[in-house]
Structure formats: C-alpha cells, structure tokens
Coordinates of C-alpha atoms in Angstrom, one line a residue:
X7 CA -14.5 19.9 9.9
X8 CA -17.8 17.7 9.5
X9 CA -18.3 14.5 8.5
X10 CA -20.2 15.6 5.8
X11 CA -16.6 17.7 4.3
X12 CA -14.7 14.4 5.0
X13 CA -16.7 12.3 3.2
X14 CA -16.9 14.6 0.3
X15 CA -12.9 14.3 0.3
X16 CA -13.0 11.1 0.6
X17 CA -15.5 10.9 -2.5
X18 CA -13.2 12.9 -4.8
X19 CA -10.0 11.4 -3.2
X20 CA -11.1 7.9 -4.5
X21 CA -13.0 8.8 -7.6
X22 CA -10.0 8.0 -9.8
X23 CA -9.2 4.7 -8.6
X24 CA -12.8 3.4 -7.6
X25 CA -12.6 1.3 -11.0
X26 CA -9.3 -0.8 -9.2
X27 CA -11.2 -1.0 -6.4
X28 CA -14.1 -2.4 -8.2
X29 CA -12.0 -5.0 -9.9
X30 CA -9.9 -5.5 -6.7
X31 CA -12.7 -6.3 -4.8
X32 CA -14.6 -8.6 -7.1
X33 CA -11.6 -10.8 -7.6
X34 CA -11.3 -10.9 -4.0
X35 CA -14.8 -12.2 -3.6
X36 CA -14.6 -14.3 -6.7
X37 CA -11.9 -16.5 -5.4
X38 CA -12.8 -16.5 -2.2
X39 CA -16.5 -17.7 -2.9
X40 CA -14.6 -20.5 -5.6
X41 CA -12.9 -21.7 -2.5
X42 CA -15.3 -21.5 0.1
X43 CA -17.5 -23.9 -2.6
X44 CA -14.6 -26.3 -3.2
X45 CA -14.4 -26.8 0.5
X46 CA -11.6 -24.3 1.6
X47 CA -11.7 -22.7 5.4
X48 CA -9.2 -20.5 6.3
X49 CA -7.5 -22.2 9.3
X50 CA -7.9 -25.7 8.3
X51 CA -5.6 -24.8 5.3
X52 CA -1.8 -23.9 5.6
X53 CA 0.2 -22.3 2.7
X54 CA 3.4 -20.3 3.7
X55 CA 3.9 -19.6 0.0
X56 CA 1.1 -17.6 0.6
X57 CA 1.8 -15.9 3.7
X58 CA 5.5 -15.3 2.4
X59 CA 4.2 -14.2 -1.3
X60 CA 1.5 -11.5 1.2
X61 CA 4.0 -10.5 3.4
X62 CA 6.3 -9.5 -0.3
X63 CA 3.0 -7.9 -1.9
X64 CA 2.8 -5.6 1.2
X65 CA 6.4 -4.5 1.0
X66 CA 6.0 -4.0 -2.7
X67 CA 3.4 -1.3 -1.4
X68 CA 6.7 1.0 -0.5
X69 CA 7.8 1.0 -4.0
X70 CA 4.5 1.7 -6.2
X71 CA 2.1 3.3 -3.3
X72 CA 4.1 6.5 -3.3
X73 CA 4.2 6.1 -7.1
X74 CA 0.6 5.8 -7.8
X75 CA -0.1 8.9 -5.8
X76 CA 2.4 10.7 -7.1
X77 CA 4.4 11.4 -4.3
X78 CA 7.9 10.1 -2.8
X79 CA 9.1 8.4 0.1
X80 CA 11.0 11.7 1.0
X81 CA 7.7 13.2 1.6
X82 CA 7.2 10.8 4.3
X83 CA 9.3 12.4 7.1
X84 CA 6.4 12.9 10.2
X85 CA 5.5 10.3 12.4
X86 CA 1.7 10.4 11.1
X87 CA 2.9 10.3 7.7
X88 CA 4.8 6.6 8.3
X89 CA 1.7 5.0 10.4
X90 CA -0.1 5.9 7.3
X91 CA 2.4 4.3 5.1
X92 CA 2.5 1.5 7.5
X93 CA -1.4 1.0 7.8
X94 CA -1.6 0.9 3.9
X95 CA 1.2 -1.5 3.7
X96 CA -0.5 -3.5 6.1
X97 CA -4.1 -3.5 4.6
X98 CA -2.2 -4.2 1.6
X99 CA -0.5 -7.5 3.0
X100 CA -4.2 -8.9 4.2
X101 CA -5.8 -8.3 1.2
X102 CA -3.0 -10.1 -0.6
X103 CA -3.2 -12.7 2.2
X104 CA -7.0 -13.1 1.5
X105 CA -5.9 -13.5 -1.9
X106 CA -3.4 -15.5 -2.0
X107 CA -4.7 -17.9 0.7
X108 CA -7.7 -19.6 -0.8
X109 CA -5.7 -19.5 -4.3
X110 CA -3.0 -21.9 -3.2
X111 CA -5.9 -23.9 -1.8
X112 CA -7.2 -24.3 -5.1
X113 CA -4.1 -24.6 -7.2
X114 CA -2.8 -27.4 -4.6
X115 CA -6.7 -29.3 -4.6

C-alpha cells in the first residue's frame, strides 16, 4: 500500500469528525494562549485536580471511543487492537491534560 492510499484513508476516515477536531483544537489553543498571556508555564504550576480530572477523561475514552465509532469493546480481542485502544486513550488523557492544566491556572489566579 502507498502513502498516497493511506492518506486517502485517512482523509475519508476523518472527514466526519474533522469539525470536533476543529473545535477541539481551537479550544485547546485558546486556553492555552489565555494562559500563557496571564503568565502560566507548565511546570511552574501544579494542579492534581487537573492531572486526576485527565487521567478520568482518558478512561472515559473506553466508554464513548468504541461508541463513537460504532463499534464494541468485544471487538477489541487482538493485541494490536488494545495498543490502539491504549494509544487513543492515552492521546486522549494529554490532550485533556493540556486542557485542563492551564484552566485550573486560570480559575485559581
């Protein structure tokens, strides 16, 4: 398969959610630019509510992920199919994190 074939996957794979990934992406920014502005850095600043509230967004992934792709966790039975699930829960728990972070900077300031 060529690169070109896997990004034209890829391209109708995320065609349906690219708007969430628009607004997921400029809310991401948003905040994090807000923050940055207001004086926030990200390891001069500790929140567990955040890391505990990212770590809970990231689990929530095993509950709507399958869900949202129509699928079920049954389906997940090779070991390729749970790193998958595992990398998307984890990509899911840093975006939260990056989130989440400079948000409880600003609520607490």
């Amino acid at each position: 398969m060529t690169i070109t074939s896997i990004l034209t996957i890829l391209q109708y794979a995320l065609a349906p959610f690219l708007w969430l990934i628009i607004i997921a992406a400029a809310a991401l920014i948003l905040v994090q630019v807000v923050a940055r502005m207001g004086g926030y850095r990200f390891t001069r600043h500790a929140s567990k509510p955040a890391v505990v509230l990212a770590i809970l967004a990231g689990l929530s992934g095993l509950v709507w992920i399958p869900w949202f792709t129509h699928s079920r966790l049954t389906y997940v039975t090779t070991v390729f199919d749970w790193v998958m699930l595992s990398a998307a829960l984890v990509g899911l728990a840093i975006a939260a994190l990056l989130l989440f972070h400079p948000l409880s900077y600003l609520i607490r300031r």
